[in-house]
PDB file of C-alpha atoms in Angstrom:
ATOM      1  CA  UNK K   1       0.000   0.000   0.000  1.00 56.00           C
ATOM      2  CA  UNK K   2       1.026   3.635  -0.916  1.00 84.00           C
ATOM      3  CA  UNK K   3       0.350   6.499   0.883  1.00 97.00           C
ATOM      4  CA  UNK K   4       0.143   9.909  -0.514  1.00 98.00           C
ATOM      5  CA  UNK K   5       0.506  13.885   0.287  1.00 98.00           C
ATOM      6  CA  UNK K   6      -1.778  16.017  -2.006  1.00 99.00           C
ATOM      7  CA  UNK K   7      -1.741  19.497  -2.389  1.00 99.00           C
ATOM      8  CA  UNK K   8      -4.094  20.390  -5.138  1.00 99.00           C
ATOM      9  CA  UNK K   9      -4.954  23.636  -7.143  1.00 99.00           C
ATOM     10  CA  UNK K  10      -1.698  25.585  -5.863  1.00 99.00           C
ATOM     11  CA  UNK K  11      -2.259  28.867  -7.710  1.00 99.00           C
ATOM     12  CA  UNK K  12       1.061  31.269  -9.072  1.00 99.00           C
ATOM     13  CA  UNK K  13       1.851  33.894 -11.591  1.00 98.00           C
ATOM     14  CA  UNK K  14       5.002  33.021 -14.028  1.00 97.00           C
ATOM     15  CA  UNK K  15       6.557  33.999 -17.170  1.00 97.00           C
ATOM     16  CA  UNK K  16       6.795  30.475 -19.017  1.00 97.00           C
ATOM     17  CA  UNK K  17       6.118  30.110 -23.136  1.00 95.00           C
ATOM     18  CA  UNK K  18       7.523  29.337 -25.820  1.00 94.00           C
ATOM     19  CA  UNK K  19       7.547  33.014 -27.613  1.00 92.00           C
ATOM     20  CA  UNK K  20       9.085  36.202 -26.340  1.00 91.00           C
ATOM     21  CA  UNK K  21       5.542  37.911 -25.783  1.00 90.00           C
ATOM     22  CA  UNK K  22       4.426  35.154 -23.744  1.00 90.00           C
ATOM     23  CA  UNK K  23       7.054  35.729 -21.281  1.00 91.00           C
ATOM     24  CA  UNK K  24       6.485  39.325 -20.829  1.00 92.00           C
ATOM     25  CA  UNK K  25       4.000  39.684 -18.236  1.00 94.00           C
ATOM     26  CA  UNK K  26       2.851  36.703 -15.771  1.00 96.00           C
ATOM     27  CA  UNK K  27       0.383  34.261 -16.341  1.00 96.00           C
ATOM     28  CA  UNK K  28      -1.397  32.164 -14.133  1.00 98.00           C
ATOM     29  CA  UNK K  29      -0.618  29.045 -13.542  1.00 99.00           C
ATOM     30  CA  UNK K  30      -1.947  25.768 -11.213  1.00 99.00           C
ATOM     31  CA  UNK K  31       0.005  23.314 -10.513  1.00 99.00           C
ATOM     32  CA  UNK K  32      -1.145  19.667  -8.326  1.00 99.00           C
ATOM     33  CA  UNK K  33       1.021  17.195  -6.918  1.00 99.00           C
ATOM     34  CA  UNK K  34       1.365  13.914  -4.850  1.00 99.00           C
ATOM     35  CA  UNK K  35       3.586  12.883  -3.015  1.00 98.00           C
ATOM     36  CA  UNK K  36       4.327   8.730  -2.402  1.00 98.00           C
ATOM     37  CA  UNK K  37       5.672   7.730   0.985  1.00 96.00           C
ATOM     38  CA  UNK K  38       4.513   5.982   4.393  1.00 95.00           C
ATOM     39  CA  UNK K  39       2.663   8.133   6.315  1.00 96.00           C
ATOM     40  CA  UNK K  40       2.470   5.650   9.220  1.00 95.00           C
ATOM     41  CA  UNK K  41       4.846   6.959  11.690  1.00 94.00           C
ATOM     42  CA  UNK K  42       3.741  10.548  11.069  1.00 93.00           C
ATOM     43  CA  UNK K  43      -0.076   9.210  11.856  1.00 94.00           C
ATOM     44  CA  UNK K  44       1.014   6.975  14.695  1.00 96.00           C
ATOM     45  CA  UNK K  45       2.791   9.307  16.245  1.00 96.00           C
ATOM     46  CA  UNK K  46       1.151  12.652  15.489  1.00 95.00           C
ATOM     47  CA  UNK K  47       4.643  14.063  14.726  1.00 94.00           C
ATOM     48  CA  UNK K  48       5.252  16.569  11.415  1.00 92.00           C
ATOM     49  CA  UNK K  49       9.336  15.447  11.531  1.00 92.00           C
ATOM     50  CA  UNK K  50       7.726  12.295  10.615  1.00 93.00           C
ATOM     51  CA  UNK K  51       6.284  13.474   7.372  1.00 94.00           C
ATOM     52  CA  UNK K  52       6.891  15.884   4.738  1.00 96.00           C
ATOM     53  CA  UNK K  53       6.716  19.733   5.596  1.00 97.00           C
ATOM     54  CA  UNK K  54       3.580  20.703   3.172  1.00 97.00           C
ATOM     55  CA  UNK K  55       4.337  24.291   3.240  1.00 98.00           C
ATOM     56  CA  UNK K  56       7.560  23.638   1.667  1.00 98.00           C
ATOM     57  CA  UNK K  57       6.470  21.754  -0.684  1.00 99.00           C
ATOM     58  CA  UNK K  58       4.460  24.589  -1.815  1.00 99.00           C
ATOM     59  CA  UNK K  59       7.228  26.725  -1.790  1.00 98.00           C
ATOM     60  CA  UNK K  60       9.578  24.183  -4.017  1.00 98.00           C
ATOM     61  CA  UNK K  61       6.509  24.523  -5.936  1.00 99.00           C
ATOM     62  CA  UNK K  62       6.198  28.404  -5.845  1.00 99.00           C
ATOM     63  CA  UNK K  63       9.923  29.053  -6.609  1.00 98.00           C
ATOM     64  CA  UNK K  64      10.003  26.673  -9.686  1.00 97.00           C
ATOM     65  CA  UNK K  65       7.219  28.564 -11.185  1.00 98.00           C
ATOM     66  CA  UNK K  66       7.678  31.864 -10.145  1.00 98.00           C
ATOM     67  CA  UNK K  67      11.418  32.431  -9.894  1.00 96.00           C
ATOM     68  CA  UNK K  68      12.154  30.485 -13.374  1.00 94.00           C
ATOM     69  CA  UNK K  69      11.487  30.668 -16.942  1.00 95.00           C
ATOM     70  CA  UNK K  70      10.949  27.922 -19.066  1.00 97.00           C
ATOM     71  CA  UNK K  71       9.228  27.373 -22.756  1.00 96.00           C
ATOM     72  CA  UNK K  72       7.358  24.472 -21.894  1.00 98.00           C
ATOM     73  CA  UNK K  73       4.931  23.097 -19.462  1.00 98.00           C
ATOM     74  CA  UNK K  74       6.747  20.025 -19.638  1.00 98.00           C
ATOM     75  CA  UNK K  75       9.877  21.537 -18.152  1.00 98.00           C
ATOM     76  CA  UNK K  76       8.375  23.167 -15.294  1.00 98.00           C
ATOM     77  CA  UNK K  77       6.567  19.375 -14.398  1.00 98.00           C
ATOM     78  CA  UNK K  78      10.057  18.244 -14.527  1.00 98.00           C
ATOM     79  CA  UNK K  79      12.010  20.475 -12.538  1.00 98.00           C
ATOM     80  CA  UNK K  80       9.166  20.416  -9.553  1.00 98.00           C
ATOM     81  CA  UNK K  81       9.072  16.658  -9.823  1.00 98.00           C
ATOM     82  CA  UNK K  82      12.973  16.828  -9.310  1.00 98.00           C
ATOM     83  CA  UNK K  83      13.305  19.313  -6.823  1.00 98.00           C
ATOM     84  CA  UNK K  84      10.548  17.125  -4.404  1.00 98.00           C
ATOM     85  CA  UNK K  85      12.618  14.007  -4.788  1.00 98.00           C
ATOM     86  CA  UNK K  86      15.883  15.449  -4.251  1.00 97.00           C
ATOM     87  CA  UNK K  87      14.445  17.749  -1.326  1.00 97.00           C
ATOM     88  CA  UNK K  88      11.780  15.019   0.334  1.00 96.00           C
ATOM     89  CA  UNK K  89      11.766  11.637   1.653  1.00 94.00           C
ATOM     90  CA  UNK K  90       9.544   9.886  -0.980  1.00 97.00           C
ATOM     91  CA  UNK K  91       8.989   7.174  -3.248  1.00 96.00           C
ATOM     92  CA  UNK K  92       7.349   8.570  -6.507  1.00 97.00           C
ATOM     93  CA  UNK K  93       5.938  11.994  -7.387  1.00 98.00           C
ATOM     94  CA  UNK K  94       3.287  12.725  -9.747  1.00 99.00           C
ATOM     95  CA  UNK K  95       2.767  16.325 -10.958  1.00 99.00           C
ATOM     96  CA  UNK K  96       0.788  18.598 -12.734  1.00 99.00           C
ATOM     97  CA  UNK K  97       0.731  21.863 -14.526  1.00 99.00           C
ATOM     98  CA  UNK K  98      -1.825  24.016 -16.114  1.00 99.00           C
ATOM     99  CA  UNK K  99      -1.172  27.062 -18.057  1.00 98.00           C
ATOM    100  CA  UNK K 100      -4.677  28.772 -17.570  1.00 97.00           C
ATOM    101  CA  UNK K 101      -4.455  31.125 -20.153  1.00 94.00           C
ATOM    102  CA  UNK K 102      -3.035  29.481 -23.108  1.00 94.00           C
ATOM    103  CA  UNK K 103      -2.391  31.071 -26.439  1.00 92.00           C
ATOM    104  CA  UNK K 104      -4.632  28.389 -28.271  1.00 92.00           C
ATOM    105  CA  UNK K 105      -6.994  30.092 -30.825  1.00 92.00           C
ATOM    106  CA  UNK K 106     -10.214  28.970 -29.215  1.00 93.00           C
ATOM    107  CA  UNK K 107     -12.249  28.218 -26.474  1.00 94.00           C
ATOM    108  CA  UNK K 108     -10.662  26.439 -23.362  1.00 95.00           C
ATOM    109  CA  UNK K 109     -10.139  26.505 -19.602  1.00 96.00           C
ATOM    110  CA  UNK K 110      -6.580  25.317 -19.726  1.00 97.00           C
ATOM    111  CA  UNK K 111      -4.099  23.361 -21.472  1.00 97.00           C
ATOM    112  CA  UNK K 112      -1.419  21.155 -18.820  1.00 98.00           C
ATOM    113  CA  UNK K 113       0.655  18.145 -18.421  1.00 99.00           C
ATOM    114  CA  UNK K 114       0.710  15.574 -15.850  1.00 99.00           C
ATOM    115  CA  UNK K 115       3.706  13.816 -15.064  1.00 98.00           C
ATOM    116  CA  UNK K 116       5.039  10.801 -12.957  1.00 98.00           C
ATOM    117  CA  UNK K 117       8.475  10.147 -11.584  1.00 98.00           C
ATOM    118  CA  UNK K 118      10.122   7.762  -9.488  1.00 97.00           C
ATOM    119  CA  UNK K 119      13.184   7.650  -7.380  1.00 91.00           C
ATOM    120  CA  UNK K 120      15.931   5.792  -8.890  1.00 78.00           C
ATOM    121  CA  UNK K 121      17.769   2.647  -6.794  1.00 56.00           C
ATOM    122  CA  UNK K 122      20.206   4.537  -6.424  1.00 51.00           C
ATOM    123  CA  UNK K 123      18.492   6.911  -4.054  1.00 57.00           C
ATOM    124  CA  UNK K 124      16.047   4.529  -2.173  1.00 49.00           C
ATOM    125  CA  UNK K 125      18.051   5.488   1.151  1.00 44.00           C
ATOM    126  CA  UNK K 126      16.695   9.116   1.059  1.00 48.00           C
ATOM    127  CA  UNK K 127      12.728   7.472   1.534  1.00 50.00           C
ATOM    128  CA  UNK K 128      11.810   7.052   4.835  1.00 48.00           C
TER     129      UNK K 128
END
């Protein structure tokens, strides 16, 4: 059994596309993830060094999209879903990114990516 962390809907303004005008002002941006570990000795013991610190994950989160650039949405799933694995003790991380206002001629709420990515062997001693 897997547990997981959710923080869904995290909201931020950043200056990600592929052309030169889409990078001038901010855009808004959401951005979901989970987080795969055991959440047992956090729950048993009622103890947040146990677990993972959710309000940094929001701002690994925050600073990826809001202190970066990047053209794709692709690249900003990839370099959150690397930060939380290097920074936290877990197992697999799935992430997602929506560019709400996308320059797509048309009518659309959003256009986004989802991504999943799992520690390698080499780093199983980091989970907890």
């Amino acid at each position: 059994m897997t547990d997981r962390i959710m923080l869904q809907r995290m909201r931020f303004s950043g200056r990600h596309g592929l052309t030169a005008e889409e990078r001038l002002e901010p855009q808004p941006f959401e951005v979901d993830v989970e987080l795969a570990t055991n959440l047992q000795p956090a729950g048993v013991d009622d103890d947040l060094g146990l677990t993972v610190d959710y309000g940094r994950v929001f701002e690994v989160c925050r600073e990826l999209v809001e202190a970066t650039n990047f053209k794709l949405l692709e690249a900003i799933a990839e370099g959150i879903a690397h930060e939380l694995l290097r920074e936290f003790p877990v197992s697999e991380v799935t992430v997602r990114v929506r560019k709400m206002k996308p320059p797509i001629p048309g009518r659309l709420d959003w256009a986004g990516v989802e991504i999943r990515r799992t520690r390698s062997l080499g780093d199983r001693r980091r989970e907890g």
